[in-house]
PDB file of C-alpha atoms and ligand atoms in Angstrom:
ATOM      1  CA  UNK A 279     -13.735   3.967 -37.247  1.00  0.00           C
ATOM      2  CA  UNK A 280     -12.157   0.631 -37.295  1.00  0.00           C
ATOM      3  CA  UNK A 281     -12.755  -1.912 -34.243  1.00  0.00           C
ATOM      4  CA  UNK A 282      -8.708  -3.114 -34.859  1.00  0.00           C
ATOM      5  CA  UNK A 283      -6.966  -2.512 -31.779  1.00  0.00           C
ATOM      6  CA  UNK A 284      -8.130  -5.304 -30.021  1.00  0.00           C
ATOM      7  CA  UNK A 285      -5.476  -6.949 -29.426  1.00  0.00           C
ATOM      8  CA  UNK A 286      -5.235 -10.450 -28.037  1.00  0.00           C
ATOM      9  CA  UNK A 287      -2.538 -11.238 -26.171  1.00  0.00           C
ATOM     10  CA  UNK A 288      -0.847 -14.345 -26.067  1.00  0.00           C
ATOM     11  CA  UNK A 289      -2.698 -17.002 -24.265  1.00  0.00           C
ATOM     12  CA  UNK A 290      -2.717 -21.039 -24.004  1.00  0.00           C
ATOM     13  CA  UNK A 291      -4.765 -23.415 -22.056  1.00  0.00           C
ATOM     14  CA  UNK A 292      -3.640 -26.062 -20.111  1.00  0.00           C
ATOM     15  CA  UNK A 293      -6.432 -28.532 -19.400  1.00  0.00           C
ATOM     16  CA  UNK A 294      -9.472 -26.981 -18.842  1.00  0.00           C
ATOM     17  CA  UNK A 295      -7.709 -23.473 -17.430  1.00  0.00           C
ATOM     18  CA  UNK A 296      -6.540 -20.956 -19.844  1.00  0.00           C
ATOM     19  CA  UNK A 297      -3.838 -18.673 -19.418  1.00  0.00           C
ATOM     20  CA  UNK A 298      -2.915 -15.468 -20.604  1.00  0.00           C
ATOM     21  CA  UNK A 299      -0.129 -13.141 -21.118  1.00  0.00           C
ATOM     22  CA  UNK A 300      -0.115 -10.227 -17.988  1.00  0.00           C
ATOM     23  CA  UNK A 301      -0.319  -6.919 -20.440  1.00  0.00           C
ATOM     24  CA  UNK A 302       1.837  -5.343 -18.316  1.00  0.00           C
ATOM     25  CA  UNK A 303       4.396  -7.775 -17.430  1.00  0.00           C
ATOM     26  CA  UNK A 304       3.857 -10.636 -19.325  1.00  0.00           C
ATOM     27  CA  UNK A 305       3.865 -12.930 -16.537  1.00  0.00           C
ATOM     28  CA  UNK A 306       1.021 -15.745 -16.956  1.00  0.00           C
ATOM     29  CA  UNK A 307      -1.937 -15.348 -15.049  1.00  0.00           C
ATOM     30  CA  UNK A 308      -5.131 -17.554 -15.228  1.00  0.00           C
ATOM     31  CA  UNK A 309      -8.095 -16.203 -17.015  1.00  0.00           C
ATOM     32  CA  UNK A 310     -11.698 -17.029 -18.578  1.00  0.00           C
ATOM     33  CA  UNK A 311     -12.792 -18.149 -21.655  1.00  0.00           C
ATOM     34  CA  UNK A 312     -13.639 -14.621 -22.826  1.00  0.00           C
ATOM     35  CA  UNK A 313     -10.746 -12.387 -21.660  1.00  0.00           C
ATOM     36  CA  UNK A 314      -8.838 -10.920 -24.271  1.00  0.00           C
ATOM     37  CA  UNK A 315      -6.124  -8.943 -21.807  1.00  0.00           C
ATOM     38  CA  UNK A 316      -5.083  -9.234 -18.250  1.00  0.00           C
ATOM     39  CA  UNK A 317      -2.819  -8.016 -15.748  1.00  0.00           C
ATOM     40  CA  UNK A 318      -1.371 -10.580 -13.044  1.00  0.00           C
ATOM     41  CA  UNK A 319      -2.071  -9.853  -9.677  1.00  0.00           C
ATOM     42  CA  UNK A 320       1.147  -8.033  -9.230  1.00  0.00           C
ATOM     43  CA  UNK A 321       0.626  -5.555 -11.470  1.00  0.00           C
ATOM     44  CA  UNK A 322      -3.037  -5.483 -10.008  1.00  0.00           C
ATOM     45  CA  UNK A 323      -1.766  -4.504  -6.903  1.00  0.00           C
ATOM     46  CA  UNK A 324       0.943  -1.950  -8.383  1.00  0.00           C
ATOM     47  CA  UNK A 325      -1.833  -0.456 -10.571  1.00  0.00           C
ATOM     48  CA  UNK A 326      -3.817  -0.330  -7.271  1.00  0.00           C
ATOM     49  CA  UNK A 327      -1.101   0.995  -5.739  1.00  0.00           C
ATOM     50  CA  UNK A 328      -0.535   3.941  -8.059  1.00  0.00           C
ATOM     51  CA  UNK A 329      -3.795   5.191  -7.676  1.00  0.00           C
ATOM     52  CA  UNK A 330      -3.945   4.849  -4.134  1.00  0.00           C
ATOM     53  CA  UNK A 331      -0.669   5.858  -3.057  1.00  0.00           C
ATOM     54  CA  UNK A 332      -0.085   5.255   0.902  1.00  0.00           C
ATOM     55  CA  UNK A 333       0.688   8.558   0.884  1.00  0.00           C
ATOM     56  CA  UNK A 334      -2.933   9.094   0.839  1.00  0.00           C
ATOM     57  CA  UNK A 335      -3.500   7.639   4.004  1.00  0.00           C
ATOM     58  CA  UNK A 336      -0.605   9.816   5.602  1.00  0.00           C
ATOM     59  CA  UNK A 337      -1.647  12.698   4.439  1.00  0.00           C
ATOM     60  CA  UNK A 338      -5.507  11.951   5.833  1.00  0.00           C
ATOM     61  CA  UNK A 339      -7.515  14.919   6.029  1.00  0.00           C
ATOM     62  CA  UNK A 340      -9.462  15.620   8.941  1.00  0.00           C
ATOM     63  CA  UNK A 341     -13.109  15.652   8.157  1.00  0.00           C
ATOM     64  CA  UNK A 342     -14.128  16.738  11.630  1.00  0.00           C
ATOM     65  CA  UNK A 343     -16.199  13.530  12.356  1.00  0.00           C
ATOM     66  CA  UNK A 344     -14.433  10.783  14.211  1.00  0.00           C
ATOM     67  CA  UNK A 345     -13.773   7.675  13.069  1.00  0.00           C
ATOM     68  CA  UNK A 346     -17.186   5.346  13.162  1.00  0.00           C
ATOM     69  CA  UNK A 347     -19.245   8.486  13.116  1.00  0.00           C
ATOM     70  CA  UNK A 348     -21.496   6.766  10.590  1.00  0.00           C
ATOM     71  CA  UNK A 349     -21.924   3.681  13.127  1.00  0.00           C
ATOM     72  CA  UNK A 350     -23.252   6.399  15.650  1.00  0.00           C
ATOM     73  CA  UNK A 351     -27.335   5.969  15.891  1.00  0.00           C
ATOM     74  CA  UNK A 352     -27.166  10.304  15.785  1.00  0.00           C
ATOM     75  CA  UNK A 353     -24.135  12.513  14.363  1.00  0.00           C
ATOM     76  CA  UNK A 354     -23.972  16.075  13.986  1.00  0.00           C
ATOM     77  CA  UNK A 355     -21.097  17.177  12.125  1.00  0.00           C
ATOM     78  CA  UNK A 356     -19.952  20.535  12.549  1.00  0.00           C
ATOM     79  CA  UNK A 357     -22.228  22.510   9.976  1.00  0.00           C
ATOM     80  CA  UNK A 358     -25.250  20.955  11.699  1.00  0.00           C
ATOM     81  CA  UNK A 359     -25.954  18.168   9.271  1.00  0.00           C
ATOM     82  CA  UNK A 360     -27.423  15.455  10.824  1.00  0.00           C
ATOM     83  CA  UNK A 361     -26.736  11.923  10.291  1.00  0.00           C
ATOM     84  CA  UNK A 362     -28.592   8.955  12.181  1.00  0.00           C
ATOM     85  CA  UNK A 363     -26.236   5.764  11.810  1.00  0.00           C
ATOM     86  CA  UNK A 364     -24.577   7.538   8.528  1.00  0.00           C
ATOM     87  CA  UNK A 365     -27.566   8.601   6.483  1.00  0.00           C
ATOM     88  CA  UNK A 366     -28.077  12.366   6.367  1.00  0.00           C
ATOM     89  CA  UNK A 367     -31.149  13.482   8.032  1.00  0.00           C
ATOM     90  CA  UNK A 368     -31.934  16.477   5.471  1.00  0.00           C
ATOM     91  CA  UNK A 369     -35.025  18.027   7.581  1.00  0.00           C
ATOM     92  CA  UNK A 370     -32.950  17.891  10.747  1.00  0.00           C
ATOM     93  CA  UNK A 371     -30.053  20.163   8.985  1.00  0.00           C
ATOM     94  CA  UNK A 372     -29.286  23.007  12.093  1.00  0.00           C
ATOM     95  CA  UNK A 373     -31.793  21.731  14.714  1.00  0.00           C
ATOM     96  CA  UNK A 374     -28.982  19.986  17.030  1.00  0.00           C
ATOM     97  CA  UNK A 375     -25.764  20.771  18.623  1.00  0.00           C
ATOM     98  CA  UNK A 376     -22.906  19.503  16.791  1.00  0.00           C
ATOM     99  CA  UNK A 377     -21.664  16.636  18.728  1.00  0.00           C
ATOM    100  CA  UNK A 378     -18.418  16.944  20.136  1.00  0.00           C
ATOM    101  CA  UNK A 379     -15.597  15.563  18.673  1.00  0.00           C
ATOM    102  CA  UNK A 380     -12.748  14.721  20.791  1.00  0.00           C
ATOM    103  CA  UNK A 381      -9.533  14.875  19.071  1.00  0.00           C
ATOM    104  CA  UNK A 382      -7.863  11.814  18.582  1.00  0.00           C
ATOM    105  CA  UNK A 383      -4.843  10.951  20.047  1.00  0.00           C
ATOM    106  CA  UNK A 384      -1.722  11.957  18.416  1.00  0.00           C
ATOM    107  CA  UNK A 385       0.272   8.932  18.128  1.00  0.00           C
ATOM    108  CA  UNK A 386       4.170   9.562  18.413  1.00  0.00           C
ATOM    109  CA  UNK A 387       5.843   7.903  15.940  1.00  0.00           C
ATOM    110  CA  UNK A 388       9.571   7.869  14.953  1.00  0.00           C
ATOM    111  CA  UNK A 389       9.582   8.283  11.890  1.00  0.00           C
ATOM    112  CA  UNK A 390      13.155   8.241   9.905  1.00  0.00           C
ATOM    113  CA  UNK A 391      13.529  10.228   6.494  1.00  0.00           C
ATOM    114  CA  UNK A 392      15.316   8.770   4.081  1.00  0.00           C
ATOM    115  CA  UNK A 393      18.725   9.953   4.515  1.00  0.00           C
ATOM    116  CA  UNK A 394      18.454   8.573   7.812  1.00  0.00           C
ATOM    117  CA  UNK A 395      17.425   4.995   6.640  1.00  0.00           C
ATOM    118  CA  UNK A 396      19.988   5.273   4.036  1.00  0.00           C
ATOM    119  CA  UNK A 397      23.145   6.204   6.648  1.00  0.00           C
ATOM    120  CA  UNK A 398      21.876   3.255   8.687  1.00  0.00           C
ATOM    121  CA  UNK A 399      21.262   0.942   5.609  1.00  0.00           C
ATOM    122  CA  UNK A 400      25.157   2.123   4.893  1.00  0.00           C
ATOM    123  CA  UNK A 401      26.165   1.445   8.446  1.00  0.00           C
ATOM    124  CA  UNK A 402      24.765  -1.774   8.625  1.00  0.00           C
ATOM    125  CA  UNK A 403      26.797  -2.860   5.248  1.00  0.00           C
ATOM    126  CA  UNK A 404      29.839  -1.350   6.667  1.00  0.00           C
ATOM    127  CA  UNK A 405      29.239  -3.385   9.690  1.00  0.00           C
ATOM    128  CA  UNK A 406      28.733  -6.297   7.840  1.00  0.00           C
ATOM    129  CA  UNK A 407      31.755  -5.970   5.928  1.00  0.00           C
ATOM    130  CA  UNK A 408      34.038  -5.047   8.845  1.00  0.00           C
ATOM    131  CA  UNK A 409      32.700  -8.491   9.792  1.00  0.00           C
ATOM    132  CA  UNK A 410      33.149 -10.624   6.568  1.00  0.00           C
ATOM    133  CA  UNK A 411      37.053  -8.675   6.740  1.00  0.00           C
ATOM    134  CA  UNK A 412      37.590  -9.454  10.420  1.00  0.00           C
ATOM    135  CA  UNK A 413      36.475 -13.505   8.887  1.00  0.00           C
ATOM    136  CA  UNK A 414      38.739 -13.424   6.522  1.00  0.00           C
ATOM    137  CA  UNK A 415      41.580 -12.565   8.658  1.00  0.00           C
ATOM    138  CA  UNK A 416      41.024 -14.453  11.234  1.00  0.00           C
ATOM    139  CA  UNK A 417      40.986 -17.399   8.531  1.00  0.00           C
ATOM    140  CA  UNK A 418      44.629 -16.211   7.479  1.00  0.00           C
ATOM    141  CA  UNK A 419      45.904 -15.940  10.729  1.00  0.00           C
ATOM    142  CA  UNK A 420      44.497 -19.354  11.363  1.00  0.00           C
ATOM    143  CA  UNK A 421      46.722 -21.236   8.441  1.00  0.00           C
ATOM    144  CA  UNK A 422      49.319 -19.050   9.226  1.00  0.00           C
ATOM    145  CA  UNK A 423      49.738 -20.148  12.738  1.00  0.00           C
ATOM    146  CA  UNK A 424      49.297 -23.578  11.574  1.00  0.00           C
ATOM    147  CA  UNK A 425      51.345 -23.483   9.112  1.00  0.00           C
TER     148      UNK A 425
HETATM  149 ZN1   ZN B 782       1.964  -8.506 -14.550  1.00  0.00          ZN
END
């Protein structure tokens, strides 16, 4: 076993602030004395990104306990486990009602899939360029009636 891969990547320092190479990008990114790799913030967030896809959030699964429940001074989820502001009361387990849980609103939204967003993307452009055409000819006609 060889300690080898370490690798340094490419950094300089510019006063007293050193910069370094983004592993992932290469973009430069301030750092500390001692780091020997870094990502920039952008790749941060992508990385961040990746492993919490928003997906996530859209696909939330319902737990059964509305939202704040651990804010609530008592909470008894729906297999009788109590909670008093979040922490799990294990000796009151089955002694209380579960407390009722209204359902939360269903929001409506409108949401477009992707061919739809595309077609209108597509529209838009056509629009656009219907526009820059109707320019252009107007421009002609212009020089020709002057001319
Ligand atoms: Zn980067």
């Amino acid at each position: 076993m060889t300690r080898k891969n370490k690798i340094e990547y490419h950094s300089y320092t510019e006063g007293s602030i050193r910069y370094m190479s983004c592993m992932t990008c290469g973009h430069y990114t301030v750092v500390g004395d001692s780091a020997t790799g870094v990502r920039c913030s952008n790749c941060v967030m992508k990385t961040m990104m990746n492993q919490y896809p928003v997906e996530e959030s859209k696909s939330y699964k319902p737990t059964g306990r509305p939202a704040g429940w651990h804010w609530m001074n008592e909470f008894v989820d729906k297999d009788g486990n109590v909670f008093h502001k979040g922490k799990e009361m294990k000796k009151l387990k089955g002694t209380l009602p579960s407390t009722k849980v209204s359902p939360p609103k269903k929001k409506k939204t409108k949401r477009r899939t992707k061919q739809q967003m595309l077609l209108a993307m597509d529209a838009e452009r056509k629009a656009e360029l219907k526009k820059a055409h109707q320019k252009q000819k107007d421009f002609i006609n212009h020089n020709i009636d002057k001319g």
